[in-house]
XYZ file of C-alpha atoms in Angstrom:
779
model
C 117.952 -102.488 -23.293
C 115.121 -100.742 -21.451
C 112.085 -99.534 -23.405
C 111.625 -95.789 -23.981
C 109.573 -93.984 -21.334
C 105.899 -93.510 -22.009
C 104.310 -90.101 -22.608
C 102.745 -90.196 -19.165
C 106.085 -90.899 -17.555
C 107.695 -88.118 -19.512
C 104.980 -85.725 -18.433
C 105.662 -86.580 -14.801
C 109.268 -85.404 -15.041
C 109.458 -81.999 -13.285
C 110.568 -79.042 -15.379
C 112.680 -76.159 -14.070
C 110.740 -73.290 -12.576
C 111.268 -70.121 -14.565
C 110.141 -66.540 -14.225
C 107.615 -65.192 -16.686
C 109.657 -63.118 -19.124
C 106.705 -61.082 -20.336
C 106.985 -57.374 -19.584
C 105.386 -56.249 -16.345
C 103.644 -52.910 -16.675
C 103.643 -50.668 -13.604
C 102.841 -47.052 -12.920
C 106.066 -45.408 -11.804
C 106.453 -42.037 -10.138
C 109.108 -39.599 -11.284
C 109.876 -37.351 -8.323
C 113.098 -35.487 -9.060
C 115.184 -38.494 -10.157
C 113.105 -40.979 -8.117
C 111.013 -43.700 -9.754
C 108.830 -45.980 -7.700
C 105.586 -47.915 -7.938
C 102.307 -46.845 -6.328
C 99.264 -48.905 -5.391
C 96.785 -46.529 -3.824
C 93.013 -46.372 -4.028
C 91.950 -42.938 -2.764
C 88.335 -42.127 -2.005
C 86.592 -38.825 -2.585
C 85.557 -38.241 1.029
C 88.835 -39.393 2.624
C 91.876 -37.237 3.154
C 94.171 -37.486 0.151
C 97.546 -39.007 0.880
C 98.324 -39.675 -2.778
C 101.726 -38.429 -3.815
C 100.230 -36.014 -6.313
C 103.434 -33.944 -6.349
C 104.985 -36.641 -8.606
C 104.607 -37.468 -12.267
C 103.311 -40.982 -12.869
C 104.468 -42.664 -16.051
C 104.062 -46.165 -17.550
C 106.983 -48.390 -16.615
C 107.750 -51.692 -18.371
C 109.942 -54.166 -16.497
C 111.194 -57.261 -18.272
C 112.878 -59.961 -16.180
C 115.074 -62.471 -17.992
C 115.780 -65.892 -16.490
C 119.284 -66.404 -17.832
C 122.277 -64.124 -17.692
C 123.206 -65.277 -21.199
C 119.821 -64.093 -22.441
C 120.382 -60.705 -20.836
C 123.747 -60.408 -22.571
C 122.589 -61.600 -25.989
C 119.265 -59.793 -26.287
C 119.132 -57.074 -28.916
C 118.832 -54.019 -26.703
C 117.889 -51.608 -29.492
C 115.176 -53.900 -30.849
C 113.825 -54.400 -27.339
C 113.707 -50.648 -26.814
C 111.916 -50.083 -30.132
C 109.334 -52.777 -29.334
C 108.731 -51.350 -25.855
C 108.056 -47.906 -27.304
C 104.866 -48.879 -29.152
C 102.643 -46.823 -26.836
C 105.058 -43.908 -27.194
C 104.878 -44.053 -30.996
C 101.105 -44.336 -30.898
C 100.840 -41.298 -28.600
C 102.989 -39.329 -31.043
C 100.835 -40.408 -33.982
C 103.756 -42.209 -35.542
C 101.879 -45.466 -36.163
C 99.607 -45.295 -39.203
C 95.925 -45.871 -38.693
C 96.132 -45.363 -34.926
C 96.354 -41.631 -34.639
C 92.708 -40.890 -35.237
C 91.590 -41.551 -31.678
C 91.454 -38.062 -30.233
C 88.846 -38.657 -27.602
C 91.270 -38.753 -24.706
C 91.958 -42.502 -24.971
C 95.266 -44.296 -24.835
C 96.427 -42.752 -28.089
C 96.056 -39.250 -26.610
C 97.502 -40.049 -23.156
C 100.678 -37.997 -23.116
C 102.036 -39.859 -20.080
C 103.199 -42.443 -22.660
C 105.683 -39.854 -23.897
C 107.512 -40.519 -20.621
C 107.499 -44.322 -20.863
C 110.216 -45.992 -18.802
C 111.686 -49.409 -19.563
C 113.782 -51.686 -17.368
C 115.588 -54.793 -18.554
C 116.676 -57.010 -15.663
C 118.122 -60.344 -14.589
C 117.634 -61.539 -11.011
C 119.978 -64.078 -9.462
C 117.754 -65.097 -6.564
C 120.321 -67.490 -5.103
C 123.208 -65.051 -4.863
C 120.952 -61.999 -4.484
C 122.726 -60.209 -7.317
C 120.450 -58.097 -9.499
C 121.383 -56.804 -12.940
C 119.258 -54.026 -14.399
C 119.364 -51.472 -17.177
C 116.910 -48.579 -17.266
C 115.932 -46.863 -20.486
C 113.833 -43.794 -21.220
C 112.782 -44.257 -24.870
C 112.978 -41.149 -27.016
C 112.152 -40.906 -30.709
C 115.215 -39.605 -32.484
C 115.502 -37.994 -35.927
C 118.001 -39.169 -38.494
C 121.609 -38.133 -38.372
C 122.036 -34.501 -39.300
C 118.372 -33.759 -38.519
C 118.673 -33.129 -34.806
C 116.392 -30.794 -32.903
C 117.766 -27.262 -33.075
C 117.154 -23.927 -31.424
C 115.522 -21.299 -33.610
C 117.998 -18.529 -32.790
C 121.593 -18.261 -31.681
C 120.971 -15.690 -28.951
C 117.411 -16.231 -27.814
C 117.072 -19.982 -28.369
C 117.166 -20.474 -24.604
C 116.581 -17.835 -21.941
C 115.502 -17.739 -18.346
C 111.720 -17.578 -18.059
C 111.966 -14.843 -15.437
C 114.238 -12.833 -17.707
C 111.902 -13.287 -20.677
C 108.491 -12.821 -19.014
C 109.129 -11.262 -15.612
C 108.457 -12.406 -12.069
C 104.713 -11.682 -12.155
C 104.203 -13.872 -15.207
C 106.202 -16.713 -13.659
C 104.051 -16.509 -10.529
C 100.995 -16.615 -12.788
C 102.300 -19.759 -14.474
C 102.795 -21.387 -11.100
C 99.304 -20.421 -10.020
C 97.698 -21.664 -13.246
C 99.683 -24.916 -13.150
C 98.443 -25.474 -9.600
C 94.884 -24.946 -10.850
C 95.470 -27.520 -13.581
C 96.575 -30.031 -10.936
C 93.434 -29.362 -8.911
C 91.183 -29.910 -11.930
C 92.897 -33.218 -12.760
C 92.580 -34.431 -9.171
C 88.936 -33.405 -8.966
C 88.197 -35.364 -12.115
C 90.011 -38.417 -10.808
C 88.213 -38.294 -7.451
C 84.797 -38.054 -9.049
C 83.596 -41.683 -8.831
C 80.513 -40.862 -10.912
C 82.606 -40.436 -14.038
C 85.504 -42.822 -13.407
C 86.131 -45.833 -11.130
C 88.169 -45.247 -7.928
C 91.364 -46.711 -9.351
C 94.822 -45.197 -9.505
C 95.779 -43.538 -12.795
C 98.541 -41.277 -13.999
C 96.174 -38.309 -13.719
C 96.651 -38.301 -9.943
C 100.118 -36.920 -10.486
C 101.371 -33.667 -11.895
C 100.527 -33.055 -15.568
C 103.759 -33.704 -17.478
C 102.713 -31.579 -20.476
C 100.490 -28.525 -20.663
C 99.617 -25.551 -22.852
C 100.149 -21.940 -21.792
C 97.545 -19.870 -23.598
C 98.156 -16.131 -23.794
C 95.874 -13.415 -25.045
C 97.596 -11.176 -27.589
C 101.236 -10.988 -28.584
C 102.523 -9.532 -25.318
C 105.030 -11.338 -23.184
C 103.651 -13.194 -20.262
C 101.238 -10.797 -18.655
C 99.920 -12.390 -15.488
C 96.338 -11.421 -16.359
C 96.477 -13.078 -19.800
C 97.837 -16.491 -18.839
C 95.983 -19.759 -18.411
C 97.173 -23.353 -18.380
C 95.240 -26.185 -20.039
C 96.124 -29.841 -20.337
C 98.030 -30.713 -23.470
C 96.263 -32.876 -26.048
C 95.388 -32.694 -29.718
C 91.777 -32.012 -28.846
C 92.580 -29.083 -26.538
C 95.002 -27.671 -29.125
C 92.412 -27.827 -31.908
C 89.859 -26.058 -29.708
C 92.061 -22.972 -29.537
C 91.333 -20.046 -31.805
C 93.700 -19.168 -34.622
C 95.129 -16.270 -32.616
C 95.647 -18.472 -29.574
C 97.425 -21.099 -31.670
C 99.811 -18.463 -32.906
C 100.754 -17.409 -29.362
C 100.404 -20.708 -27.514
C 103.442 -21.900 -25.589
C 103.990 -25.616 -24.996
C 105.139 -26.495 -21.492
C 106.532 -29.629 -19.851
C 107.540 -30.407 -16.291
C 111.315 -30.716 -16.417
C 112.694 -33.047 -13.729
C 116.326 -32.227 -14.504
C 118.042 -30.170 -11.831
C 121.421 -29.407 -13.413
C 122.643 -26.369 -15.267
C 121.426 -22.852 -15.938
C 121.740 -20.422 -18.797
C 125.253 -19.004 -18.834
C 128.126 -17.859 -20.964
C 131.168 -15.632 -21.015
C 129.549 -12.682 -22.773
C 130.774 -13.663 -26.252
C 129.264 -17.134 -26.535
C 126.098 -18.359 -24.869
C 126.094 -21.671 -23.045
C 122.779 -23.530 -23.034
C 121.681 -25.444 -19.963
C 120.849 -29.166 -20.310
C 117.150 -29.837 -20.744
C 115.148 -32.877 -19.591
C 114.889 -35.919 -21.837
C 111.085 -35.477 -22.116
C 111.652 -32.588 -24.556
C 112.646 -34.996 -27.354
C 109.339 -36.857 -27.326
C 107.398 -33.643 -26.875
C 108.950 -32.194 -30.027
C 108.221 -35.450 -31.892
C 104.617 -35.162 -30.703
C 104.403 -31.603 -32.003
C 105.800 -32.614 -35.386
C 103.985 -35.908 -35.956
C 100.722 -35.437 -34.066
C 99.945 -31.734 -34.092
C 101.339 -31.069 -37.564
C 103.863 -28.442 -36.495
C 106.754 -30.001 -38.410
C 109.206 -27.396 -39.670
C 107.739 -24.614 -37.549
C 109.422 -22.706 -34.750
C 107.595 -23.122 -31.444
C 108.152 -21.797 -27.964
C 108.482 -24.251 -25.121
C 108.626 -23.661 -21.372
C 110.907 -25.991 -19.425
C 109.014 -25.699 -16.133
C 111.407 -26.073 -13.188
C 109.839 -24.853 -9.954
C 111.975 -25.096 -6.849
C 109.399 -27.307 -5.116
C 106.020 -28.836 -5.897
C 103.955 -29.414 -2.781
C 101.450 -32.168 -2.235
C 97.783 -31.154 -2.425
C 95.841 -32.513 0.537
C 92.169 -32.082 1.360
C 88.950 -33.810 2.317
C 87.158 -32.855 -0.887
C 89.297 -32.093 -3.898
C 86.297 -31.058 -5.966
C 85.450 -28.258 -3.536
C 89.108 -27.260 -3.342
C 89.267 -26.936 -7.113
C 86.346 -24.541 -7.000
C 88.257 -22.270 -4.581
C 90.935 -21.704 -7.244
C 93.989 -21.209 -5.017
C 93.318 -23.975 -2.449
C 96.609 -25.386 -1.205
C 98.735 -22.893 -3.132
C 101.539 -21.235 -1.177
C 102.143 -17.743 -2.466
C 105.819 -16.836 -2.347
C 107.476 -13.448 -2.518
C 109.074 -12.071 -5.661
C 112.555 -12.510 -4.172
C 111.942 -16.199 -3.437
C 110.570 -16.894 -6.904
C 113.388 -14.991 -8.579
C 116.020 -16.800 -6.534
C 114.663 -20.358 -6.761
C 112.731 -20.771 -10.017
C 114.990 -22.160 -12.757
C 112.390 -22.431 -15.558
C 113.583 -21.837 -19.122
C 111.941 -20.444 -22.251
C 113.034 -22.368 -25.368
C 112.539 -21.436 -29.022
C 112.800 -24.663 -31.010
C 112.424 -25.645 -34.655
C 110.434 -28.879 -34.949
C 111.986 -31.415 -37.345
C 110.110 -32.469 -40.458
C 108.135 -35.693 -40.459
C 110.602 -37.152 -42.951
C 113.431 -36.423 -40.507
C 112.111 -39.142 -38.206
C 111.951 -41.804 -40.936
C 115.013 -44.060 -40.856
C 113.954 -46.181 -43.828
C 115.999 -46.002 -47.011
C 112.952 -45.231 -49.179
C 112.120 -41.632 -50.128
C 109.553 -40.127 -47.825
C 107.306 -39.181 -50.769
C 106.942 -42.870 -51.704
C 104.131 -44.604 -49.851
C 105.622 -46.894 -47.189
C 105.522 -47.545 -43.470
C 108.047 -45.153 -41.830
C 110.766 -46.705 -39.736
C 111.199 -45.012 -36.372
C 114.069 -45.501 -33.969
C 114.410 -44.803 -30.291
C 117.268 -44.316 -27.889
C 117.479 -43.825 -24.160
C 119.473 -46.482 -22.293
C 121.126 -44.798 -19.331
C 124.886 -45.203 -18.747
C 126.215 -47.283 -15.884
C 127.960 -46.019 -12.756
C 131.196 -45.517 -14.732
C 129.444 -43.342 -17.324
C 129.662 -45.993 -20.047
C 126.904 -47.850 -21.912
C 125.986 -50.850 -19.842
C 123.771 -52.164 -17.058
C 124.071 -51.536 -13.341
C 124.408 -54.139 -10.614
C 123.106 -54.381 -7.081
C 124.634 -57.022 -4.822
C 122.336 -57.518 -1.851
C 124.101 -60.573 -0.451
C 126.113 -58.539 2.110
C 122.891 -57.003 3.387
C 121.586 -60.456 4.271
C 124.694 -61.670 6.093
C 124.668 -61.725 9.913
C 127.898 -59.701 9.947
C 126.379 -56.877 7.914
C 123.170 -56.863 9.919
C 125.235 -56.770 13.096
C 127.304 -53.831 11.839
C 124.204 -51.890 10.862
C 122.553 -52.551 14.201
C 125.645 -51.797 16.289
C 126.188 -48.456 14.552
C 122.560 -47.418 14.942
C 123.155 -45.801 18.337
C 126.064 -43.775 16.956
C 124.112 -42.621 13.907
C 121.206 -41.570 16.093
C 123.632 -39.724 18.375
C 125.096 -37.861 15.408
C 121.666 -37.086 13.983
C 119.937 -35.966 17.154
C 122.590 -34.704 19.579
C 126.150 -34.356 18.206
C 126.170 -33.323 14.515
C 129.978 -32.938 14.619
C 130.497 -36.559 15.633
C 133.069 -37.975 13.187
C 132.073 -41.619 12.811
C 134.497 -42.198 9.939
C 137.440 -41.149 12.107
C 136.368 -43.517 14.866
C 135.786 -46.331 12.406
C 139.296 -45.976 10.932
C 141.056 -45.508 14.282
C 143.921 -47.918 15.075
C 144.024 -48.684 18.778
C 146.683 -50.518 20.790
C 145.759 -52.005 24.171
C 148.729 -52.856 26.382
C 147.132 -55.252 28.806
C 144.216 -57.633 28.214
C 143.069 -58.006 31.803
C 140.136 -56.393 33.566
C 140.927 -52.935 32.224
C 141.811 -54.204 28.760
C 138.535 -56.110 28.363
C 136.508 -53.119 29.531
C 138.304 -50.693 27.217
C 137.944 -53.036 24.220
C 134.185 -53.445 24.703
C 133.667 -49.705 25.120
C 135.713 -49.024 21.983
C 133.449 -51.381 20.075
C 130.482 -49.390 21.314
C 132.035 -46.292 19.724
C 132.448 -48.074 16.390
C 136.216 -48.644 16.575
C 137.121 -51.544 14.283
C 140.920 -51.944 14.487
C 142.044 -53.160 17.928
C 145.347 -54.826 18.835
C 145.762 -56.366 22.298
C 149.126 -57.093 23.945
C 149.566 -59.382 26.947
C 151.871 -62.191 28.038
C 149.482 -63.925 30.436
C 146.988 -66.759 30.108
C 143.350 -66.887 31.085
C 142.940 -68.316 34.589
C 139.811 -69.528 36.365
C 139.576 -66.298 38.354
C 139.382 -64.134 35.212
C 135.983 -64.746 33.507
C 133.874 -63.286 36.336
C 135.778 -59.972 36.196
C 137.054 -59.839 32.614
C 134.079 -59.831 30.258
C 135.827 -61.135 27.130
C 136.635 -64.525 28.642
C 134.576 -67.605 29.416
C 135.254 -70.790 31.347
C 136.266 -72.600 28.150
C 139.211 -70.209 27.811
C 140.661 -71.437 31.118
C 141.018 -75.174 30.450
C 144.331 -76.865 29.694
C 146.395 -74.124 31.228
C 144.365 -71.302 29.703
C 144.488 -69.607 26.332
C 146.795 -66.638 25.816
C 144.853 -63.617 27.022
C 145.602 -61.384 24.064
C 144.527 -63.972 21.510
C 141.428 -65.048 23.442
C 140.316 -61.431 23.819
C 140.829 -60.730 20.104
C 138.761 -63.801 19.177
C 136.006 -62.724 21.553
C 135.782 -59.306 19.897
C 135.260 -60.996 16.520
C 132.561 -63.245 17.943
C 130.752 -60.248 19.384
C 130.867 -57.944 16.337
C 131.402 -60.433 13.502
C 134.498 -61.424 11.567
C 133.945 -58.782 8.896
C 133.146 -55.949 11.311
C 136.252 -55.887 13.473
C 139.967 -56.258 12.832
C 141.292 -57.540 16.137
C 144.453 -59.438 16.859
C 146.336 -60.581 19.909
C 150.088 -60.260 20.405
C 151.860 -62.235 23.135
C 154.965 -60.466 24.394
C 156.599 -59.373 27.620
C 157.306 -55.683 28.123
C 160.892 -55.145 29.360
C 160.773 -53.430 32.762
C 163.322 -51.395 34.758
C 164.838 -53.383 37.603
C 164.003 -56.714 35.943
C 167.322 -58.029 34.533
C 167.175 -60.560 31.700
C 169.352 -63.198 33.350
C 170.502 -64.977 30.183
C 171.419 -64.356 26.580
C 168.278 -66.159 25.425
C 166.101 -63.930 27.586
C 167.967 -60.868 26.325
C 167.386 -61.852 22.698
C 163.689 -62.427 23.398
C 163.486 -59.011 25.088
C 165.162 -57.438 22.057
C 162.492 -58.919 19.760
C 159.691 -57.886 22.106
C 161.017 -54.331 22.225
C 161.132 -54.181 18.428
C 157.570 -55.532 18.117
C 156.293 -53.161 20.801
C 157.963 -50.192 19.145
C 156.394 -51.067 15.786
C 152.964 -51.479 17.382
C 153.145 -48.069 19.042
C 154.363 -46.454 15.814
C 151.550 -47.995 13.738
C 148.760 -47.114 16.174
C 146.808 -43.881 16.492
C 146.295 -44.180 20.234
C 147.648 -46.546 22.875
C 146.035 -47.514 26.169
C 148.425 -48.404 28.995
C 146.508 -50.904 31.161
C 149.182 -53.023 32.815
C 149.378 -54.027 36.481
C 152.788 -52.885 37.688
C 154.340 -49.443 37.770
C 157.545 -50.431 36.019
C 155.709 -52.128 33.113
C 154.410 -48.660 32.165
C 157.863 -47.169 31.696
C 158.871 -48.406 28.225
C 155.463 -47.667 26.594
C 155.650 -44.154 28.100
C 159.072 -43.619 26.511
C 157.905 -45.039 23.171
C 154.782 -42.876 23.081
C 156.822 -39.734 23.674
C 159.451 -40.810 21.132
C 156.851 -41.606 18.441
C 154.547 -38.671 19.239
C 151.537 -40.869 19.963
C 148.541 -40.329 22.203
C 148.853 -42.449 25.357
C 146.033 -43.027 27.831
C 147.039 -44.416 31.215
C 144.561 -46.180 33.504
C 145.399 -47.572 36.915
C 143.344 -49.114 39.731
C 143.504 -49.116 43.511
C 141.315 -50.866 46.017
C 138.564 -48.259 45.871
C 139.985 -45.557 43.582
C 141.142 -45.184 40.031
C 143.215 -42.938 37.789
C 142.879 -42.059 34.103
C 145.346 -39.646 32.518
C 146.550 -38.616 29.091
C 150.046 -37.865 27.895
C 152.242 -38.690 24.957
C 153.902 -36.820 22.133
C 155.662 -33.502 21.894
C 153.810 -30.222 21.673
C 155.135 -27.478 19.393
C 156.841 -24.756 21.403
C 157.073 -26.913 24.505
C 158.455 -25.196 27.569
C 161.744 -26.618 28.868
C 161.152 -25.971 32.526
C 161.555 -27.920 35.704
C 158.825 -29.057 37.996
C 156.507 -26.291 39.135
C 153.847 -26.694 41.702
C 150.440 -25.188 41.245
C 147.955 -25.282 38.412
C 148.803 -24.674 34.780
C 147.121 -22.216 32.450
C 145.489 -23.067 29.151
C 148.780 -22.446 27.356
C 148.865 -24.987 24.491
C 152.681 -24.919 24.508
C 152.875 -26.687 27.863
C 153.231 -30.464 27.650
C 151.198 -32.435 30.148
C 152.892 -34.720 32.609
C 153.061 -38.482 32.320
C 152.485 -41.270 34.840
C 155.985 -40.794 36.320
C 156.103 -36.976 36.437
C 154.939 -36.835 40.058
C 157.755 -39.124 41.246
C 161.281 -38.211 42.242
C 162.537 -41.813 42.071
C 162.922 -44.015 38.989
C 160.735 -47.123 38.621
C 162.172 -50.374 39.908
C 161.047 -53.947 40.605
C 157.809 -53.527 42.569
C 157.214 -57.297 42.838
C 160.491 -57.995 44.648
C 160.113 -59.475 48.135
C 156.313 -59.622 47.746
C 154.079 -62.632 48.262
C 151.685 -63.866 45.579
C 148.668 -62.158 47.141
C 150.599 -58.897 47.379
C 151.511 -59.067 43.684
C 147.839 -59.344 42.600
C 145.780 -56.230 41.864
C 143.049 -56.213 44.500
C 140.238 -53.834 43.614
C 136.517 -53.485 44.006
C 134.819 -55.129 40.980
C 133.086 -52.002 39.678
C 136.217 -49.838 39.615
C 137.671 -51.309 36.403
C 134.554 -50.669 34.304
C 134.398 -47.063 35.490
C 138.045 -46.431 34.672
C 137.810 -48.211 31.302
C 134.780 -46.163 30.271
C 136.407 -42.898 31.366
C 139.555 -43.721 29.404
C 137.662 -44.368 26.175
C 135.413 -41.326 26.576
C 138.499 -39.158 27.088
C 140.019 -40.456 23.852
C 136.861 -39.837 21.837
C 136.664 -36.277 23.130
C 140.320 -35.652 22.255
C 139.838 -36.983 18.737
C 137.142 -34.379 18.125
C 139.345 -31.466 19.183
C 141.304 -29.732 16.392
C 144.584 -30.228 18.310
C 144.003 -33.886 19.106
C 146.044 -35.124 22.072
C 147.808 -31.744 22.143
C 144.544 -30.112 23.209
C 144.918 -27.993 26.363
C 143.613 -29.226 29.679
C 140.896 -27.162 31.380
C 142.215 -24.317 33.480
C 141.986 -24.999 37.211
C 141.119 -22.457 39.885
C 142.816 -22.743 43.256
C 140.522 -24.140 45.855
C 138.298 -25.844 43.306
C 138.767 -29.548 43.676
C 136.762 -30.257 40.566
C 139.251 -28.399 38.381
C 138.001 -27.902 34.874
C 135.398 -25.315 34.079
C 135.037 -22.782 36.864
C 133.912 -19.228 37.370
C 136.171 -16.393 38.407
C 135.212 -16.805 42.062
C 136.175 -20.480 41.999
C 132.664 -21.894 41.898
C 132.205 -25.102 39.930
C 130.441 -24.649 36.587
C 128.958 -27.916 35.250
C 128.126 -26.520 31.807
C 130.649 -26.085 28.986
C 130.650 -22.862 27.002
C 130.039 -23.268 23.266
C 133.291 -21.535 22.231
C 135.431 -22.905 25.050
C 138.916 -23.602 23.608
C 139.455 -26.222 26.318
C 136.520 -28.337 25.133
C 135.595 -30.512 22.172
C 132.071 -31.097 20.824
C 131.794 -33.843 23.444
C 132.917 -31.759 26.408
C 136.021 -31.044 28.479
C 139.258 -33.023 28.184
C 140.998 -33.105 31.560
C 144.590 -34.126 32.008
C 143.827 -36.499 34.863
C 140.648 -38.003 36.264
C 140.995 -39.333 39.797
C 137.926 -40.995 41.292
C 136.980 -42.761 44.475
C 133.999 -44.931 45.386
C 134.545 -44.254 49.060
C 133.363 -40.665 48.770
C 131.927 -41.113 45.246
C 133.806 -38.076 43.989
C 136.156 -37.237 41.132
C 138.931 -34.702 40.695
C 140.466 -33.452 37.447
C 143.886 -32.002 38.317
C 146.329 -30.763 35.709
C 150.054 -31.397 36.166
C 152.730 -30.136 33.755
C 155.564 -32.312 32.532
C 158.528 -32.667 34.893
C 161.867 -31.750 33.284
C 163.626 -34.590 35.155
C 160.938 -37.236 34.708
C 162.290 -40.774 34.430
C 159.674 -41.601 31.754
C 159.102 -38.653 29.424
C 161.952 -36.183 29.970
C 164.053 -35.090 27.012
C 167.168 -36.761 28.399
C 165.510 -40.185 28.704
C 163.778 -40.012 25.320
C 166.950 -38.810 23.591
C 168.891 -41.677 25.159
C 166.379 -44.174 23.786
C 166.395 -42.580 20.343
C 170.183 -42.720 20.147
C 170.841 -46.136 21.732
C 167.604 -48.073 21.239
C 167.484 -51.471 22.864
C 170.935 -51.113 24.428
C 169.545 -48.281 26.532
C 166.500 -50.404 27.469
C 168.805 -53.273 28.436
C 170.914 -51.079 30.699
C 167.809 -49.683 32.404
C 166.410 -53.187 32.975
C 169.703 -54.439 34.405
C 169.904 -51.468 36.788
C 168.269 -53.066 39.816
C 168.340 -49.982 42.041
C 167.203 -47.571 39.285
C 170.340 -45.450 39.599
C 170.928 -45.367 35.834
C 167.582 -43.712 35.129
C 168.119 -41.343 38.058
C 171.427 -40.229 36.621
C 170.246 -39.871 33.004
C 167.041 -38.030 33.813
C 168.781 -35.725 36.287
C 166.836 -36.982 39.308
C 170.100 -37.672 41.173
C 171.227 -34.090 40.748
C 167.721 -32.840 41.432
C 167.558 -34.710 44.755
C 171.084 -33.580 45.671
C 170.148 -29.960 45.125
C 166.918 -30.473 47.013
C 168.854 -31.954 49.956
C 171.303 -29.060 49.925
C 168.441 -26.607 49.902
C 166.783 -28.502 52.741
C 169.983 -28.578 54.781
C 170.461 -24.846 54.207
C 166.908 -24.236 55.268
C 167.370 -26.401 58.367
C 170.539 -24.543 59.308
C 168.700 -21.247 58.835
C 165.885 -22.500 61.020
C 168.389 -23.705 63.671
C 170.102 -20.292 63.681
C 166.765 -18.559 64.117
C 165.851 -20.955 66.935
C 169.222 -20.277 68.661
C 168.713 -16.546 68.238
C 165.237 -16.755 69.688
C 166.538 -18.753 72.649
C 169.289 -16.161 73.297
C 166.723 -13.396 73.227
C 164.555 -15.287 75.658
C 167.503 -15.793 77.985
C 168.315 -12.101 77.783
C-alpha cells in the first residue's frame, strides 16, 4: 500500500483554470436600445470624438463558470445585491444618504444601473446571458399612479406648445455643453472617461411663475439633491422633473371615451423612488417630462469650454413643423408613493427597523418569457459559414450600391435543374453559384474523360481514373467542395434522356427508358428553372415537351465552332395566340408565346449521330465559346426572375433593319440604354428571346421569334399527346426512326403538303407568265 502523497506533491497537482466570478463593472452606453462599453480618453485641445449623444450608465457583468451555477443561482437575490449603488443613490440605505456633495451617493447615473448574468462555454462558443435593469418596486397595491384620469399623461407639445418644447431642447443642449466643459477641464478633474461625457439622464426644468412652458422662463439644470435644495420655494413648487426616455414605442391615444397611455421608459420607476426617498416628495403629485427628441446629435469641437460659452454651439435649430411632427415627449403628472410603500418587511413602518427593499428588472427572452437569451457563435467560426458570408459579399454590395431591387432571397431559394454536365453545364453551375443559387441538380449519363478537365472547370484529373466518375455526381461533389457542404445543395442524377429516332431495342432498355422518363419528369416539375445544355438536337426534344407541359422556364444553350445560341421558352402564357408561323418581328404583346428550339424547323428531330464517325459526333468549338454562352444563359435567367411576369415577360420589340433587336428608336437606331419604365425590361436590363453571338465578327443579335403552331417540340398537339399518353407517346416517337410520327401529330406533314401545293401553284403561275411573255415577244 503506497504512502499518502506529501503536501508538496499535492500542491504540485494542477487545478482547473476558472474564470473570476466577481462582477466586472463597466461603463455602458445606452443609445436607443444599444448598450456597449467605451474606453476613450479625450483631451481638451483635441477634437472630441466621444459619443456624447449616448447615456453612459454603470454596467455589472457577472460570468459564472458552470452552467449548473447559472441555473441554480438565486436571480432575485443577485439582482438585489447588484442594486446597492442604486439604493444608495435613492437614499434607501440608512446612514449613507447624507453625502450630498456630488459624490457617488448623488450620482444619478446609478439609477440606470444595468446588470448582466452570463455563462460562457468557450469550447462550444455558446454564450448564455440575461440582462436586467434593476428598478425599486413598491409593495403590491402601492404601484406608481397617475395623478389624474384625463391629464395624467399628455403630449408635451399639446401641454406647453411648440415654442416651449424648442426651449427645452435648447436648454438641454446647453446642459450637455456645461457637463462636457466640466469633464474636459483637466484642472478640476483627471482626463478619464466618466458618465458625465454622455447625455444627462435626469434634469430639472425650472420655470418662473405658474404659466405653462413659456420659452423665456425655462432653464434646465442637472438633477441632484443639492441643486433641488438651492431652488427657491416658488421654483420648487413649479419645478418639473425630466428624464431622457430611450423608449421609442407608443404615443398618447384613445378612442375619445377612454384615454390610452403610452408606455414610458423603465428609468421612471427609479426616478420616482428617488423623488420619494431622497428628495422627500413622498405622497406628493409631481410633474415629469419624458423627454423623447427625435434625434440627439453628437457635439464636436476643438474646445468644448469655449463652445459652452457660445450658448447654442452645435445646436441645430429646426422648424416648428419638424419639431411638432417628430418630438414625442410626454408630460406626466404622477403621485409619488410613500416611503412605507417601498418597505417589503413585515414590521410596521413606524417601528424602528432596517427597511427591506426589492428590485425587479430581468428582461424576457426572445419568446417573451422570463429566461435568459443564447448566442451560438460556433457557426460563425466554421469554414462553411465564413465561405458563405464571403461569397455573398459581392451580391450584398451589388444590392446596396447598384441594384436595390435585387432579390437575394429569391435567388438563394431557387431550384435549378441542369440537363447536361459538360462544358456548358460546368460553366452554368459556377455562374449560378456566383449569383448565390444554392439548390442545383445536374443530369448526365456520361463519365469524366481525360479530355474534359481542361475545358470543364468542375473536373480534375483524379475524376478521370478507372474509367472516370459519373459526370453528374462528380460535378455535384465539386460544387460542394467549392462552396462548402452547408452552403450548397447539389446532387447528380445519372440517366439517359429518351430521344426521337433512337429506338430502345429491347424490353430491358424500354423499362430503363420508362424509369428515366419518370425521373426526368419529376425533376422538371420540382424545379423552378431548367437549363437545356445537351450536345445533340434530338436530346433537347423531351425536356422541351416537359417544360411546356409543366409550365416551367427553360433556357436553351447551344454551341457551334465559333458561334453560340441562348434562348428562353417554356410554359404557357395566358391568352396565348393560336396562330401558325408568321415571319417578321413580334410586338410586345404579352399574350404571344415565344418559340422554342424547334420552332424554326419544318422537320421533326431524328437521330443526328447516325452514319457519323466519332470525330463528327463530338462537339467541336472554340474554348471560350462555352463560358460566354453559360454566362449569358444565367444572366438571362436572373433578369427574368426580377420581372413581375417571370418567364412570361415580353421580349424587347424589334425594329426592321436593326440587327441588334431590343431597344431601338423610332428610326431604327440602336439605343444602348434602357428606359426606367420600360415594360420589356427588369431591374437588371432587357430580356431578349434569343441571343445569337459569334466570335468571328464579335457581334451579337437578339431576334424574337413567336411560337410555331406546328412545332414538333412545343405545339399544342404534341404537348396534348404527351399529357394524354405519357411514356407510350415518348416510346412511339423514339421508335419512329424517320420522324414521321412527330410530323403527323404536330401537323408538319400537312403543313409541308400545303406548302408544296402553294409552291407548285406559284410555279405554274410563273410558267404561264413566262409563256405569255414569250408569246408577246414572238408577236
